N, CA and C of each residue as an Amber inpcrd file, in Angstrom:
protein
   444
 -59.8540000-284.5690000 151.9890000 -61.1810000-284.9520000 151.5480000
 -62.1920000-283.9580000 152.1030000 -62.8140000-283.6670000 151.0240000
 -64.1050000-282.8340000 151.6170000 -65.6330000-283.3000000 151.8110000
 -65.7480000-282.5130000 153.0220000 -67.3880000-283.0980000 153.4170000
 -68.1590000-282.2830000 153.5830000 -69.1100000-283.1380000 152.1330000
 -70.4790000-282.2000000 151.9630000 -71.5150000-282.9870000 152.1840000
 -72.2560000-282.1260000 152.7170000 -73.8390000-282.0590000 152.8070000
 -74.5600000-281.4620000 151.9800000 -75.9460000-282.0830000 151.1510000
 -76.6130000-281.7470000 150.8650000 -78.0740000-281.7410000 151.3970000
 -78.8180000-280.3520000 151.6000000 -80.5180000-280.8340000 152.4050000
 -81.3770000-280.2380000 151.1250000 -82.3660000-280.9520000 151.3460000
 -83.4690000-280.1840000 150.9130000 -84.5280000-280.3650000 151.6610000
 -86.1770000-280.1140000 151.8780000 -87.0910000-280.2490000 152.0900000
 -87.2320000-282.0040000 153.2040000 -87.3910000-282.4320000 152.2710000
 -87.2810000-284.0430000 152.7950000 -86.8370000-285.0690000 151.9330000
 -85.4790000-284.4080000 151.4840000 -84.3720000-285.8460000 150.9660000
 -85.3670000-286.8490000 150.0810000 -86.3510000-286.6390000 149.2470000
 -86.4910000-287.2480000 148.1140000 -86.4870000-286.8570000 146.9560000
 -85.7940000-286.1240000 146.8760000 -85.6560000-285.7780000 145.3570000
 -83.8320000-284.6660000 145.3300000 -84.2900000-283.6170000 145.2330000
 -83.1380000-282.6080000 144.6200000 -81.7820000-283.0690000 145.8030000
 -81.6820000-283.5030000 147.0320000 -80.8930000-283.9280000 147.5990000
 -79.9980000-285.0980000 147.4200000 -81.2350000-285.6400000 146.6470000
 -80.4050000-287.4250000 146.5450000 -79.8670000-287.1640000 145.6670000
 -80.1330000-286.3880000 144.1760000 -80.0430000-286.2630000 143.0190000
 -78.3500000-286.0570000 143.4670000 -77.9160000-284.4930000 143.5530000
 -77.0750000-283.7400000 143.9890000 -75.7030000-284.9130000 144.7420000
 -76.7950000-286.1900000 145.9580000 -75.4490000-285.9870000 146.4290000
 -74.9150000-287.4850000 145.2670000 -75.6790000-287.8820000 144.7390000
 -75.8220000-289.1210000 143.9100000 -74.4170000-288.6310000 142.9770000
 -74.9020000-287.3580000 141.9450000 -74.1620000-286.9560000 141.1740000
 -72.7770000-286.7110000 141.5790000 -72.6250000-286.0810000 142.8920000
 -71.1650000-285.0000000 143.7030000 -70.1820000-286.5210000 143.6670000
 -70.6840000-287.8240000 144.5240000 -70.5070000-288.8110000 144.3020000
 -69.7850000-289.6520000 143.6770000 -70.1720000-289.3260000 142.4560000
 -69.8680000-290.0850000 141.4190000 -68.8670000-289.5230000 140.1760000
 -69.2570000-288.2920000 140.5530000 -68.2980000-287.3290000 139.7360000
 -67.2940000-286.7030000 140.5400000 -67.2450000-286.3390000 141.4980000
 -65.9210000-286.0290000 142.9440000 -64.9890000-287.0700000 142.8320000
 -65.4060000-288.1640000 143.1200000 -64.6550000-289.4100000 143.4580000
 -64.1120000-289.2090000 144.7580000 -62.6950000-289.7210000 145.3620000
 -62.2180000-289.6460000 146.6230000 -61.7930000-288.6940000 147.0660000
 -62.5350000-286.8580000 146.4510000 -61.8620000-286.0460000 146.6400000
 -63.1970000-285.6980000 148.1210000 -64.3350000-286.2960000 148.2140000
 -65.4660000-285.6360000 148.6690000 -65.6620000-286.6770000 149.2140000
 -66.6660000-286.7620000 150.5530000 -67.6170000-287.5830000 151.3630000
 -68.6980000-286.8040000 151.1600000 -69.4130000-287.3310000 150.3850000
 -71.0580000-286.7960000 149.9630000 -71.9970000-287.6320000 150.7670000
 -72.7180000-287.1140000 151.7480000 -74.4620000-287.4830000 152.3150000
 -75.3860000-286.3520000 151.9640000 -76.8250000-287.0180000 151.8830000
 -77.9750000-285.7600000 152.0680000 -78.8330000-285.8300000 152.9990000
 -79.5180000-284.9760000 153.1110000 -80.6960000-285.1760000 154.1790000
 -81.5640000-284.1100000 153.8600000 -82.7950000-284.2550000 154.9010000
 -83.9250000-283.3340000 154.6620000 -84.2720000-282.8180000 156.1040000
 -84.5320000-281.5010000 155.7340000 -85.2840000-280.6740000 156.9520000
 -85.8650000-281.5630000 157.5900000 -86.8740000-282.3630000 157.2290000
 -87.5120000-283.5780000 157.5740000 -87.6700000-284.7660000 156.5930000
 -87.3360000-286.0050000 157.3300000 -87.2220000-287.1500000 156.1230000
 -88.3680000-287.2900000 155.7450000 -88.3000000-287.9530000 154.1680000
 -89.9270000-288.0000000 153.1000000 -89.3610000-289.3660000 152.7080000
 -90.0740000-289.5070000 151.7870000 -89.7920000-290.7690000 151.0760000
 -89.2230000-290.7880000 149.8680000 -88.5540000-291.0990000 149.2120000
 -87.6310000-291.3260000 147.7920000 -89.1270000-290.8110000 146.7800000
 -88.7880000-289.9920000 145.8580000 -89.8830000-289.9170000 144.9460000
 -89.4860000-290.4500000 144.0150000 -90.6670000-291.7290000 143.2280000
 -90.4410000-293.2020000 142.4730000 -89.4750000-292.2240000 141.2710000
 -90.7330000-290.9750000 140.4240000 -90.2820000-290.6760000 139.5840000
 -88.9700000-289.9640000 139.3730000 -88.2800000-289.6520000 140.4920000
 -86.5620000-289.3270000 140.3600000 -85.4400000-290.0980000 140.3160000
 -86.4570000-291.5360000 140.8980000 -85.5760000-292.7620000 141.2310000
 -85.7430000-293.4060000 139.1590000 -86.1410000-292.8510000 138.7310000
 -87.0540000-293.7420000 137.4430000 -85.8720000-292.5790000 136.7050000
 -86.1810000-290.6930000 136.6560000 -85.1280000-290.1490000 135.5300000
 -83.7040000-290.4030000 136.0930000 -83.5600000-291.1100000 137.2950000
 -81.4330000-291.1660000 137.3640000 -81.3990000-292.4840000 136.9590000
 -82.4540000-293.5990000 137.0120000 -81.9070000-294.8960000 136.4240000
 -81.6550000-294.1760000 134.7990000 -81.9620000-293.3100000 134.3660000
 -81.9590000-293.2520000 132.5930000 -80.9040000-293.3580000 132.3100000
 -80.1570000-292.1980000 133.4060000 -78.6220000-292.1680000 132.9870000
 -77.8390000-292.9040000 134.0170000 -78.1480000-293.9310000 134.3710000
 -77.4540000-294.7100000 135.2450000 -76.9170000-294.6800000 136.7830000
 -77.9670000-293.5710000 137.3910000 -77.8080000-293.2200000 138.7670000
 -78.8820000-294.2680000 139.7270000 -78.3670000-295.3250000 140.2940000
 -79.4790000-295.9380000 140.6470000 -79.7080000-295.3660000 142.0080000
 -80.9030000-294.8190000 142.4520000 -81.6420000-294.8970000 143.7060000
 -82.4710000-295.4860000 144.1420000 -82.5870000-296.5290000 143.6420000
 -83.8170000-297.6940000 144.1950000 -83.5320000-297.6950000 145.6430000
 -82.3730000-297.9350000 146.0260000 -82.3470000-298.6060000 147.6030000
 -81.7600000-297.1100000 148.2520000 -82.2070000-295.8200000 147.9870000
 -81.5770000-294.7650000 148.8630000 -82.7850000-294.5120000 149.8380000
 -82.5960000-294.2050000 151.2290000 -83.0800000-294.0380000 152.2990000
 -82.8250000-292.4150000 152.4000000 -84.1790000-291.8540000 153.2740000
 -83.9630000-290.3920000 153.2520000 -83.6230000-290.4330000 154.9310000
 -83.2170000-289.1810000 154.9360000 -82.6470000-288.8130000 156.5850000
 -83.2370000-287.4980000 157.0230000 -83.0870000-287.0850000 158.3530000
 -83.4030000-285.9430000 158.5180000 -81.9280000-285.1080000 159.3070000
 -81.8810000-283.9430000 158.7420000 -81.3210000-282.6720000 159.5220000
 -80.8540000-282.9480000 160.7630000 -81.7140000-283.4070000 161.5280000
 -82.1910000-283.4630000 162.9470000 -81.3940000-284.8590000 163.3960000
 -81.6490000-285.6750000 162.8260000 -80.5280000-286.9800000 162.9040000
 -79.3510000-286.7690000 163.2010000 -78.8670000-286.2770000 161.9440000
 -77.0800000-285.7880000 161.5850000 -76.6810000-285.1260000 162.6590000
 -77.4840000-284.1280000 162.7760000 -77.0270000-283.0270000 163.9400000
 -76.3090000-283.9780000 165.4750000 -77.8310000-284.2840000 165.8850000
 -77.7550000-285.4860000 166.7360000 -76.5170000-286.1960000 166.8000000
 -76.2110000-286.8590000 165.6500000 -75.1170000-287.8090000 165.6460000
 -73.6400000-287.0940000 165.7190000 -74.1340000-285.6010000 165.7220000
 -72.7420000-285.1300000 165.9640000 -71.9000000-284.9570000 164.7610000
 -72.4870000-284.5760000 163.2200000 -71.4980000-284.8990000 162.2920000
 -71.0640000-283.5780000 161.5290000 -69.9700000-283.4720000 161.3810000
 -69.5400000-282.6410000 160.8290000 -69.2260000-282.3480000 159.5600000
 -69.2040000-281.2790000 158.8150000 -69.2660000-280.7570000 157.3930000
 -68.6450000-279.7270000 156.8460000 -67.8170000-279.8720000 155.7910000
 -67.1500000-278.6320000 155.7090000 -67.5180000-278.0610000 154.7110000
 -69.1100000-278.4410000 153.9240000 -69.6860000-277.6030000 152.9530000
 -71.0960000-278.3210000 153.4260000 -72.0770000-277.4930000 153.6690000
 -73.4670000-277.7320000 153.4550000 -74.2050000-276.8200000 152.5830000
 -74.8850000-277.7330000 151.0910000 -75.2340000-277.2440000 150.2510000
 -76.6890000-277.2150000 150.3790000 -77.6410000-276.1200000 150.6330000
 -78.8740000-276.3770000 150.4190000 -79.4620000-275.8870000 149.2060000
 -80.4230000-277.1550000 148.3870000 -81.1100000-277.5610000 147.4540000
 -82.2470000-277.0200000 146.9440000 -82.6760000-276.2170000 147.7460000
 -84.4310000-275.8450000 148.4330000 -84.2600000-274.4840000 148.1670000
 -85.6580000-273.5550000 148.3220000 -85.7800000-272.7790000 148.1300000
 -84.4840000-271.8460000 149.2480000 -84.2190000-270.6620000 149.3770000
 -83.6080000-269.7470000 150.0510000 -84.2040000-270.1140000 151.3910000
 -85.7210000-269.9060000 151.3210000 -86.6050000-269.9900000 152.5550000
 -86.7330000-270.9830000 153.3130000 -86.5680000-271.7440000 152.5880000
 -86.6260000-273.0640000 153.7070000 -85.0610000-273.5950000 153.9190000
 -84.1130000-272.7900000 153.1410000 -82.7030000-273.3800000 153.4460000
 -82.2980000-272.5260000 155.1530000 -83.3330000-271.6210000 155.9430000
 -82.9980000-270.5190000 155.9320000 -83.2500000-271.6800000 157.3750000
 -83.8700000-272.6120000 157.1920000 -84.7140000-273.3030000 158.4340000
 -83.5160000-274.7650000 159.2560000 -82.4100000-274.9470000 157.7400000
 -81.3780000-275.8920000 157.8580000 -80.6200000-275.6130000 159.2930000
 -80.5090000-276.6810000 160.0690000 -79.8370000-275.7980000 161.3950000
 -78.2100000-276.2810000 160.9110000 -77.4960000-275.2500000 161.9230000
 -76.7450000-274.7440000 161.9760000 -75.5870000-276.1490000 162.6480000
 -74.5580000-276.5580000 161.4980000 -74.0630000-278.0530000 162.0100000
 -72.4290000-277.7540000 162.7370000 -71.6920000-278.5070000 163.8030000
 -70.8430000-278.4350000 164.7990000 -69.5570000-277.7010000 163.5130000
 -68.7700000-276.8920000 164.2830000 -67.6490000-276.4370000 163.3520000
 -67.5640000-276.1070000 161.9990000 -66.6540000-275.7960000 161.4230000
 -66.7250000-274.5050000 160.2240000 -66.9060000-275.0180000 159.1030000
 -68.2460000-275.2790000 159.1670000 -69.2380000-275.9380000 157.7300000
 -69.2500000-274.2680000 157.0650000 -68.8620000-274.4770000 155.8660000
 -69.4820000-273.0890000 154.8140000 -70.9930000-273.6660000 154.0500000
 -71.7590000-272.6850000 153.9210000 -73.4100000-272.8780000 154.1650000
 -73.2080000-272.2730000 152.3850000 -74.4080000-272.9620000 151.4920000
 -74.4360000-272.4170000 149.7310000 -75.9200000-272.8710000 149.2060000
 -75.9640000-271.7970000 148.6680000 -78.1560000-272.3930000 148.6400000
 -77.8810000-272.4160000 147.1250000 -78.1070000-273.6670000 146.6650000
 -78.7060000-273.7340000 145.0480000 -80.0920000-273.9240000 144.7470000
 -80.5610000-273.2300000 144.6070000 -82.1460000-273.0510000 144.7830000
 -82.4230000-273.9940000 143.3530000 -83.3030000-275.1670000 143.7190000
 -83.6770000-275.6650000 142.0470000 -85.3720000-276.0300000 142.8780000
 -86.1670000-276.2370000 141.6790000 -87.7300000-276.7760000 141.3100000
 -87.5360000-277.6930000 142.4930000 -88.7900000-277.6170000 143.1460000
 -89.4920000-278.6410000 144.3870000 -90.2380000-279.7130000 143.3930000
 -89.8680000-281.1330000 143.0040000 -90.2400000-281.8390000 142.1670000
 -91.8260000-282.1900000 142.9550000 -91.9330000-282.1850000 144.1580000
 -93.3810000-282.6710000 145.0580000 -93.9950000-281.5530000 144.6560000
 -93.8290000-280.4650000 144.0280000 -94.6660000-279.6390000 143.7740000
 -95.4600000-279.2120000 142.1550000 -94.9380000-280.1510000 141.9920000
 -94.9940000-280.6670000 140.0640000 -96.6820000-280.8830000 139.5950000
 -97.1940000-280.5070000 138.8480000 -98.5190000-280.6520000 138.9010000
 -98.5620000-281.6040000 137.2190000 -99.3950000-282.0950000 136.8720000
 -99.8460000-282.9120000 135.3940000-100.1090000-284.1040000 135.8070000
 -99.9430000-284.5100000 134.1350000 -99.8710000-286.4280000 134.2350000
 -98.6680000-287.0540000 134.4160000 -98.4280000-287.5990000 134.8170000
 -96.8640000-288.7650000 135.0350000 -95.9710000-288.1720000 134.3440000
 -96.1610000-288.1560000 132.8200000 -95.0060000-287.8280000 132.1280000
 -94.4500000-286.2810000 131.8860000 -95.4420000-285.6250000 132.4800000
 -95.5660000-284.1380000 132.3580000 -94.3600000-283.7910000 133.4680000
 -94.6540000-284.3620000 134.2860000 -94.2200000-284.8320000 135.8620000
 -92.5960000-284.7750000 135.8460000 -92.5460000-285.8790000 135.1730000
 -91.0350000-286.7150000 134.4500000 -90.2820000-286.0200000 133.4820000
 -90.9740000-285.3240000 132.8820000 -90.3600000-284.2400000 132.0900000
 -89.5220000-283.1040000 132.7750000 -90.4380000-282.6750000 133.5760000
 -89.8930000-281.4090000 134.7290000 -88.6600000-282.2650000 135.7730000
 -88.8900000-283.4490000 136.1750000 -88.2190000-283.7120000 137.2280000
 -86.7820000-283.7340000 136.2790000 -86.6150000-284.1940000 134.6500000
 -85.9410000-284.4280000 134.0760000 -84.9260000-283.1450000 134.1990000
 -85.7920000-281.8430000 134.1250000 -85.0130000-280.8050000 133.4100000
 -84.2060000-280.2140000 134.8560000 -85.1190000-280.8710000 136.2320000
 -84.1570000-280.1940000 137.1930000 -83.0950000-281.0250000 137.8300000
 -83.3560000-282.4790000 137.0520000 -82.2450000-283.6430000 137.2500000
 -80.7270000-283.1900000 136.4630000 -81.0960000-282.7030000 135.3030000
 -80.0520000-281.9920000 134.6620000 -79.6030000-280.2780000 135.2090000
 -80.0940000-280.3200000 135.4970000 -79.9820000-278.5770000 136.2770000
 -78.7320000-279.0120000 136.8810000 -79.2480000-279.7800000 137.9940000
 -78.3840000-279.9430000 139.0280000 -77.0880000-280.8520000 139.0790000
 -77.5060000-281.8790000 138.0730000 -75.5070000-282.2210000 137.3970000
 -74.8180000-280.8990000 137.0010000 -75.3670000-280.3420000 136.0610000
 -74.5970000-278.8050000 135.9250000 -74.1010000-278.4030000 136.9560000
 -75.3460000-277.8360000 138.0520000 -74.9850000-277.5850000 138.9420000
 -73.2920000-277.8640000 139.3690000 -73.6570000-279.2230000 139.9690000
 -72.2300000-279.8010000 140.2960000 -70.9750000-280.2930000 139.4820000
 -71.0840000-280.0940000 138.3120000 -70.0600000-279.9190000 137.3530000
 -69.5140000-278.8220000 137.3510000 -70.5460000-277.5250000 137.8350000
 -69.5870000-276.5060000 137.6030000 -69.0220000-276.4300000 138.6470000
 -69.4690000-276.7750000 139.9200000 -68.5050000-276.6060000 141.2580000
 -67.3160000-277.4030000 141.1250000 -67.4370000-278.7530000 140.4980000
 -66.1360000-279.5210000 140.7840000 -65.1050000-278.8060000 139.8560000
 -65.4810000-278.0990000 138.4250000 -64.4450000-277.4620000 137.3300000
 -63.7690000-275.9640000 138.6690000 -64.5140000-275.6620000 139.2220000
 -63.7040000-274.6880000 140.1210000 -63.1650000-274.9310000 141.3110000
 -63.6100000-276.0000000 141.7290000 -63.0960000-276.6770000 142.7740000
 -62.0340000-277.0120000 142.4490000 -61.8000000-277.8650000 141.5900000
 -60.8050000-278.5840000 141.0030000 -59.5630000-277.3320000 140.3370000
 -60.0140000-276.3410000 140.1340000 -58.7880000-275.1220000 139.8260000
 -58.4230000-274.4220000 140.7110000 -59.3400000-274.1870000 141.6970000
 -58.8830000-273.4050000 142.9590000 -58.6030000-274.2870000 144.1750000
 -59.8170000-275.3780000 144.1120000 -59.2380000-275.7150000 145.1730000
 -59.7760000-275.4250000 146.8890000 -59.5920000-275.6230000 147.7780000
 -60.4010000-274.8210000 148.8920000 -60.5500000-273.3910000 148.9160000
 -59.3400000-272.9460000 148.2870000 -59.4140000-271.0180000 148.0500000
 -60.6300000-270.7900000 147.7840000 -61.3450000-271.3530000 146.8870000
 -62.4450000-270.5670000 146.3080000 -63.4280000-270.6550000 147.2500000
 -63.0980000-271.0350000 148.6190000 -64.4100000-270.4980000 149.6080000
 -64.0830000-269.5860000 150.3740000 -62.6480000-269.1960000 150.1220000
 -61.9910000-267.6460000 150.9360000 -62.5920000-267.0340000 150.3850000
């Protein structure tokens, strides 16, 4: 079983998304958590585009970096979500975690009306299933090799 981490910024949005999806689509091949550089609060409107397609986050709690560490936990993939720059800030977790930046849209940084909002959060809600569809199609052919 593999254990991933996902961070972003502050675990309300592109983190939960990610580990929501890895989750659900991994199955018992993965132990998926996320967290944030620093914990934020669930953003309503990400919790609103994964109910569409049936990802509920109503009751997800954000975490921080700084926690995990603390608690001593270990990872054998930490994926950061966030820009390069601020993945750059993710500290460094106990034993041979391999480190992978998928850089997608900061949804807190979204500017319009609600739906303008919801639109964008939409297109990087789908980004990032891709995202992790394409890791599990190579995962799933290679296998751990493909982080040699």
């Amino acid at each position: 079983m593999l254990h991933v981490l996902f961070v972003c910024e502050h675990n309300s949005a592109r983190s939960q998304m990610a580990e929501s999806f890895l989750t659900h689509l991994g199955g018992d091949d993965f132990r998926v958590e996320s967290c944030g550089l620093e914990a934020g609060t669930v953003n309503p409107l990400v919790v609103e585009a994964m109910l569409e397609i049936g990802h509920d986050l109503r009751g997800a709690t954000t975490r921080s970096a700084l926690d995990l560490l603390k608690q001593g936990n270990r990872y054998d993939l930490v994926i950061t979500v966030c820009s390069r720059k601020a993945s750059e800030q993710c500290p460094i977790f106990p034993g041979r975690s391999l480190r992978l930046n998928w850089p997608f849209a900061d949804p807190s940084t979204l500017e319009g009306n609600r739906e303008e909002q919801l639109k964008a959060i939409r297109v990087i809600r789908d980004d990032i299933r891709r995202q992790v569809e394409a890791f599990l199609a190579e995962y799933r052919a290679k296998g751990l090799t493909m982080f040699l």
